[in-house]
Tab-separated table of C-alpha atoms in Angstrom:
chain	number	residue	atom	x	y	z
A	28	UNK	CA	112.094	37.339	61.376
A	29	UNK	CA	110.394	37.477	65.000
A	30	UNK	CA	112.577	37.606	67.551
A	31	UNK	CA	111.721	36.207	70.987
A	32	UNK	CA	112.862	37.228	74.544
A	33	UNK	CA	113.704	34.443	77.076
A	34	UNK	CA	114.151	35.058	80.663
A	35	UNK	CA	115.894	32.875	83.010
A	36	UNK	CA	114.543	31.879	86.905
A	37	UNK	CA	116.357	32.800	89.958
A	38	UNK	CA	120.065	30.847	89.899
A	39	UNK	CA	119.286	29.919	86.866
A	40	UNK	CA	121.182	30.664	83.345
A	41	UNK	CA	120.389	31.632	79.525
A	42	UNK	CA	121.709	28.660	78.066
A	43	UNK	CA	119.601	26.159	80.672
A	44	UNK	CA	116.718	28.537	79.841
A	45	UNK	CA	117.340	27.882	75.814
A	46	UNK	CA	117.423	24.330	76.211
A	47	UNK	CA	113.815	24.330	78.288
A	48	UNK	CA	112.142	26.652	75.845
A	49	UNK	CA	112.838	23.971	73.035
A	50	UNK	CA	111.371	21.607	75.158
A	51	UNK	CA	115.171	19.716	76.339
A	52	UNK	CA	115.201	20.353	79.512
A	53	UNK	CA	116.207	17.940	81.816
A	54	UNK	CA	115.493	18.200	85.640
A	55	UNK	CA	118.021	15.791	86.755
A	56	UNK	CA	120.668	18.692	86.148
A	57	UNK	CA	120.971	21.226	87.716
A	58	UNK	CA	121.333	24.618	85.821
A	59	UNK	CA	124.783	25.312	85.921
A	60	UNK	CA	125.708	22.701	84.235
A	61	UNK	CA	123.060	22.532	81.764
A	62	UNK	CA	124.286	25.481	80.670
A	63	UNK	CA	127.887	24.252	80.196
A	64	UNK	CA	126.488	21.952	78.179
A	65	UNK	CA	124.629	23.616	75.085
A	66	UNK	CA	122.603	20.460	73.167
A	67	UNK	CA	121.417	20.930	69.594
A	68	UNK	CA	118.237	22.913	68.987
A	69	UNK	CA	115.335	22.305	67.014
A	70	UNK	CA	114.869	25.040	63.922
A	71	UNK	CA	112.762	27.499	64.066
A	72	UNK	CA	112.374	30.926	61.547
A	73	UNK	CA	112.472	32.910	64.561
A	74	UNK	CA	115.652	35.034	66.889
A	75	UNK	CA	116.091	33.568	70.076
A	76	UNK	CA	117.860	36.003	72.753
A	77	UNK	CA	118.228	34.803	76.289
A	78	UNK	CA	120.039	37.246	78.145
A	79	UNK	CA	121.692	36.547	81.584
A	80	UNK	CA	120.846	40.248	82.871
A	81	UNK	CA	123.062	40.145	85.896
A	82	UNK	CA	121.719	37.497	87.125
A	83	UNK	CA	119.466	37.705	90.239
A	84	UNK	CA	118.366	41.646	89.238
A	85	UNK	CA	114.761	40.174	89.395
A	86	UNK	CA	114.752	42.489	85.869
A	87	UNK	CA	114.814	45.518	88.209
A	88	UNK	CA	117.483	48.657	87.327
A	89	UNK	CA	120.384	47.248	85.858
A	90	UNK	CA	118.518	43.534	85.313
A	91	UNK	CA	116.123	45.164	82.794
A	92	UNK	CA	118.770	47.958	81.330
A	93	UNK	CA	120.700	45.215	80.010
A	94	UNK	CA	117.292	43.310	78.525
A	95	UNK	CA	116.617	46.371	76.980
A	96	UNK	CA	119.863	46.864	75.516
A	97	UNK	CA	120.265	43.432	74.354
A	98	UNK	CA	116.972	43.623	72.845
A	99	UNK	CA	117.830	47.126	70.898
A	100	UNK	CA	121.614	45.964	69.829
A	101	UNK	CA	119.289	42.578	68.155
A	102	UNK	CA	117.239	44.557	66.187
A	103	UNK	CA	120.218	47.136	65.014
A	104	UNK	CA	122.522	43.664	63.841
A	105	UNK	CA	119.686	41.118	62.818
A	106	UNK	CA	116.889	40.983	60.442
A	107	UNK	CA	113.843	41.650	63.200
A	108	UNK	CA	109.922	42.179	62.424
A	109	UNK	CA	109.056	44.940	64.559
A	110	UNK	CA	105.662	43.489	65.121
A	111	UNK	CA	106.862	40.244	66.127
A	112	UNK	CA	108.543	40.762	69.413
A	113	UNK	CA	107.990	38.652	72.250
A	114	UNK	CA	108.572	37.564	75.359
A	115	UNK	CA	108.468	34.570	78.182
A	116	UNK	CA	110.334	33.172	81.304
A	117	UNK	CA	109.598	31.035	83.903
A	118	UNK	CA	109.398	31.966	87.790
A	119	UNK	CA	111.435	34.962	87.957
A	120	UNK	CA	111.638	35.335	84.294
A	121	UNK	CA	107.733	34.965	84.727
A	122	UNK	CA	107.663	38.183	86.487
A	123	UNK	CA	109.933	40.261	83.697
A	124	UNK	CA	108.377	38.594	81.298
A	125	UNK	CA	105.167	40.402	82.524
A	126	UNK	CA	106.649	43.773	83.852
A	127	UNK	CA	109.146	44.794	80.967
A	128	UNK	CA	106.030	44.685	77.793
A	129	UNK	CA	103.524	46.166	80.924
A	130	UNK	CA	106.445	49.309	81.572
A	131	UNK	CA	107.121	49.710	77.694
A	132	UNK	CA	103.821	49.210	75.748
A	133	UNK	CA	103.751	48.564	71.981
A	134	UNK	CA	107.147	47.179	72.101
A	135	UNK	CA	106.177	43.184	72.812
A	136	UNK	CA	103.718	41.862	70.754
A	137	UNK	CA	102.502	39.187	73.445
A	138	UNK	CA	104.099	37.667	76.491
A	139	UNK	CA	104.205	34.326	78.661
A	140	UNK	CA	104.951	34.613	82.084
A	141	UNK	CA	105.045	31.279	83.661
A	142	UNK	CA	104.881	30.626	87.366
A	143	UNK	CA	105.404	34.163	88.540
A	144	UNK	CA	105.041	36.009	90.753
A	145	UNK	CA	102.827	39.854	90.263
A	146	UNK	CA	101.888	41.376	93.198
A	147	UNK	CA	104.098	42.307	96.570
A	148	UNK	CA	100.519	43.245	97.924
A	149	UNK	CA	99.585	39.204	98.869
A	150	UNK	CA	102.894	37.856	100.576
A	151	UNK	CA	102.172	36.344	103.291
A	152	UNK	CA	104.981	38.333	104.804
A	153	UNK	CA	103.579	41.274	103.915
A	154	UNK	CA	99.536	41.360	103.356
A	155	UNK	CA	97.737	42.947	106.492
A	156	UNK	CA	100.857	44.955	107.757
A	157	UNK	CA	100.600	49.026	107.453
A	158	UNK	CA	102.405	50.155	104.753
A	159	UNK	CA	104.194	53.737	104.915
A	160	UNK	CA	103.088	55.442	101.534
A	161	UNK	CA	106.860	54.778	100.683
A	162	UNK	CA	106.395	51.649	101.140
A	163	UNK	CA	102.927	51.311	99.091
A	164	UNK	CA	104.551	53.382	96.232
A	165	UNK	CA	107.522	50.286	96.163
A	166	UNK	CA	104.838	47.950	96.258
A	167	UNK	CA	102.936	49.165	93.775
A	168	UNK	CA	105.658	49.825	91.104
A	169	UNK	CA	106.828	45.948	91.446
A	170	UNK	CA	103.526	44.386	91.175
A	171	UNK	CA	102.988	43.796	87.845
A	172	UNK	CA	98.907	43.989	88.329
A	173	UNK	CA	98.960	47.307	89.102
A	174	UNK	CA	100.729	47.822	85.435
A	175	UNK	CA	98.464	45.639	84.064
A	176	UNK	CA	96.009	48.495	82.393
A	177	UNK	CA	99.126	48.930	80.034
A	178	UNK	CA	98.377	45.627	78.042
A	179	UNK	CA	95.302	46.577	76.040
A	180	UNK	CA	97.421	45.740	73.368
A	181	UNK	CA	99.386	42.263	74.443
A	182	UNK	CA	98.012	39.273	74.900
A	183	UNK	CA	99.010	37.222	77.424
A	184	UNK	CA	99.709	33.216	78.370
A	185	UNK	CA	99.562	32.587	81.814
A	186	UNK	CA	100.091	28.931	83.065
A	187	UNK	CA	100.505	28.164	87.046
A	188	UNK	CA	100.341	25.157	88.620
A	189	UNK	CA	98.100	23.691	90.903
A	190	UNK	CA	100.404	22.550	93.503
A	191	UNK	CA	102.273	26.386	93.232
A	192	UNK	CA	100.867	27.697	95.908
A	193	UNK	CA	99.056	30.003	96.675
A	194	UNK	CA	98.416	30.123	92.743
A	195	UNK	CA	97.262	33.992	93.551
A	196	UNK	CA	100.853	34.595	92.839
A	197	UNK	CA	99.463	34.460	89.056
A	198	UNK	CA	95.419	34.642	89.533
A	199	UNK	CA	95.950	38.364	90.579
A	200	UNK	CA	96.819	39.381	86.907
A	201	UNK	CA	94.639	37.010	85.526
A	202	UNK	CA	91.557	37.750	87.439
A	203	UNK	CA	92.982	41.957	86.483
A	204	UNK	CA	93.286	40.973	82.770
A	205	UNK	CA	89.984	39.331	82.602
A	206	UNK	CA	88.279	42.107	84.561
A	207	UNK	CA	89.490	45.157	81.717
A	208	UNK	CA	88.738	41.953	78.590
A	209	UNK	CA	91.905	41.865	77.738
A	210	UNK	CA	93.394	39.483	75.647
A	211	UNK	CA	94.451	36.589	77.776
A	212	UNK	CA	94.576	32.921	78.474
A	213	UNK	CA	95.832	31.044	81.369
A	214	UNK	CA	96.777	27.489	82.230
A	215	UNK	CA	96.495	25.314	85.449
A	216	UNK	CA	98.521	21.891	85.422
A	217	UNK	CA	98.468	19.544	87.888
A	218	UNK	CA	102.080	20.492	88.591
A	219	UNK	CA	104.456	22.097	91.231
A	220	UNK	CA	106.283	25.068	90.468
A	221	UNK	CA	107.875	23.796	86.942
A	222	UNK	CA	105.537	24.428	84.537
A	223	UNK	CA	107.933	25.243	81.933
A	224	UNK	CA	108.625	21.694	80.563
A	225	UNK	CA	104.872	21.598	79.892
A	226	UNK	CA	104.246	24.626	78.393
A	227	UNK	CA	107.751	24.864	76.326
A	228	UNK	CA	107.268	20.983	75.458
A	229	UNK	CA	106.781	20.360	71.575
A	230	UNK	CA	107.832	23.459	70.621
A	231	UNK	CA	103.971	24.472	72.023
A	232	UNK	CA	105.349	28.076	73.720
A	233	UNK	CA	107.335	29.140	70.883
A	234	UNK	CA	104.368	27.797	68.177
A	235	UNK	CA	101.940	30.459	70.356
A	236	UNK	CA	104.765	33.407	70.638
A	237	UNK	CA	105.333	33.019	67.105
A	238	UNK	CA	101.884	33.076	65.938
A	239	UNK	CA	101.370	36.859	68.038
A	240	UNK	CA	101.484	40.314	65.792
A	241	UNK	CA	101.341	43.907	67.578
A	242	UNK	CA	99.679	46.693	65.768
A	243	UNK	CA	102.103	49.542	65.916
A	244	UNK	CA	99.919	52.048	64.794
A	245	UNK	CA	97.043	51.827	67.636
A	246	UNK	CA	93.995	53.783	67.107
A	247	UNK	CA	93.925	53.716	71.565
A	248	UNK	CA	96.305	54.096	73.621
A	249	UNK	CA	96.053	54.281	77.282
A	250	UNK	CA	98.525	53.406	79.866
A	251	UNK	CA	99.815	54.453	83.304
A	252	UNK	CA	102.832	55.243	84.578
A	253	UNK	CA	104.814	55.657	88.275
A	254	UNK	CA	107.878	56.773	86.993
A	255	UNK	CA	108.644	58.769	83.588
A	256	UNK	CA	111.195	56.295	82.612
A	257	UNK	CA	108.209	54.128	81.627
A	258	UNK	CA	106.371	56.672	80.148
A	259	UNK	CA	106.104	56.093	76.646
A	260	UNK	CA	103.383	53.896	75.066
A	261	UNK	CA	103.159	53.794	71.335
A	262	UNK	CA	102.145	57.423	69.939
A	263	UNK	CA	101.356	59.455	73.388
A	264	UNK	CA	104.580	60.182	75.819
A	265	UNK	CA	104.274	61.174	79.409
A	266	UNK	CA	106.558	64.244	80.243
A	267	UNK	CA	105.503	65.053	83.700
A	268	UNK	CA	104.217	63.543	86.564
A	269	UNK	CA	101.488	65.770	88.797
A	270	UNK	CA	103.198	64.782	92.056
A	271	UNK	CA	105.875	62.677	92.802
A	272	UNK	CA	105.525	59.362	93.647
A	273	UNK	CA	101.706	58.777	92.498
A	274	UNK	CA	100.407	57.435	89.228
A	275	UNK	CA	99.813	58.982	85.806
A	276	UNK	CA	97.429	58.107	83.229
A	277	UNK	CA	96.514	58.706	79.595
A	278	UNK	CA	93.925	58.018	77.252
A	279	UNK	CA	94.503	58.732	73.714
A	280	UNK	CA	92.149	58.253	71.229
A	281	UNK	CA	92.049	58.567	67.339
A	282	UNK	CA	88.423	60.562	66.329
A	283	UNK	CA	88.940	61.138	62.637
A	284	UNK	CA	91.408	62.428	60.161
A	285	UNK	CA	92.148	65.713	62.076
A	286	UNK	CA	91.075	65.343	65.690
A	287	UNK	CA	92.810	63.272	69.051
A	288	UNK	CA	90.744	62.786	72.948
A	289	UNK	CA	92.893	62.604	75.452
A	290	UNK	CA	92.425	62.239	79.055
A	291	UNK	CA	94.649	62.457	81.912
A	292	UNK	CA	94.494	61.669	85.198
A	293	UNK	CA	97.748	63.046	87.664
A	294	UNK	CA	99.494	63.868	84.626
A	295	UNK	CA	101.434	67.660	84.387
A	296	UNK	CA	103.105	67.521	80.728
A	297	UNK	CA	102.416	64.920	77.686
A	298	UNK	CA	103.847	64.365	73.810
């Protein structure tokens, strides 16, 4: 069966999440109790896993360990189709449902972030202040655009509304995805920041995760890295980083029966 992800928003909760992704949801409550108060869901020949991650981890350290471990312990116990793995969240699910299939390629087999948030680079608290290359490295690793090269292989639903402002918060991956053709389509209601009971309504963002398939046997793979612990993308592992601190990329290529290209680029050891 396929087994999809759901990530909860800031204060929010995995069963309040469950109920929006069937399209239940009800804004007059507030998420606490909604999810005291589990409501019969609508069947569908799919896993559902909703983790609560800690909480307010922003799926950072700890927040995406337990994801990860979640997702691993689901597809040891149930029944899972390997190539029908996905992933979506609203707000700050929006942003790990965008950086945890971006810092493990080939594991997600398409992802929608929803009203989130994926790059550090235009707060207004932050854009046009100096940046101490400390500072630039933290920025970089938790912006999802600058991951973005990592989803040749997953498609992507994007939906941010109108009244969301500034709706850069999602355009910056968009306009990225767009600019390397990757697979990709966005959304734009004339809606604040909950976009969730429009996309999940009628079953329509579980219909579109369900209909996604990865290939897990890529003839391409090419990704970048900041930090070995994301370093592995399908077939091709990054060992070593050139220098601390700065990015590392691979291109892997299938030429024939007997032969691999690869380039590298700030890369010191590779599998």
């Amino acid at each position: 069966y396929p087994l999809v992800v759901a990530l909860h928003g800031m204060n929010s909760y995995s069963l309040s999440l469950m109920r929006a992704l069937f399209g239940l949801d009800d804004e007059k409550k507030e998420p606490a109790w909604k999810d005291r108060h589990p409501v019969p869901l609508p069947p569908v020949d799919a896993f559902v896993l909703a983790p609560y991650a800690h909480g307010n981890t922003m799926y950072r350290e700890v927040g995406e360990d337990d994801v990860l471990y979640l997702l691993e312990w689901a597809r040891r116990v149930f029944p899972i189709d390997e190539t029908r793995i996905t992933v979506t969240g609203p707000s700050m699910g929006g942003i790990g449902s965008a950086s945890l299939p971006l810092h493990f390629p080939h594991l997600f087999a398409a992802a929608a972030p929803l009203c989130g948030y994926h790059s550090y680079l235009i707060r207004s608290d932050i854009a046009g202040r100096p940046h101490r290359p400390w500072e630039r490295h933290l920025l970089e690793e938790r912006s999802n655009v600058f991951w973005a090269e990592n989803g040749e292989h997953l498609p992507l639903w994007i939906v941010h509304g109108t009244k969301d402002l500034p709706e850069a918060n999602s355009g910056v991956l968009i306009e990225r995805y767009e600019k390397l053709k990757y697979p990709i389509k966005h959304d734009h209601p004339d809606a604040g920041h909950n976009v969730w009971g429009i996309t999940y309504g009628e079953l329509k963002g579980l219909k579109w995760l369900l209909s996604q398939r990865l290939d897990l046997h890529p003839s391409r793979v090419r990704f970048r890295t900041l930090r070995t612990r994301y370093g592995t993308s399908a077939w091709v592992r990054i060992d070593e980083l050139a220098q601390e601190a700065s990015w590392a990329e691979v291109d892997a290529r299938v030429k024939g029966r007997a032969s691999i290209l690869v380039s590298t680029r700030g890369t010191a050891a590779m599998t």
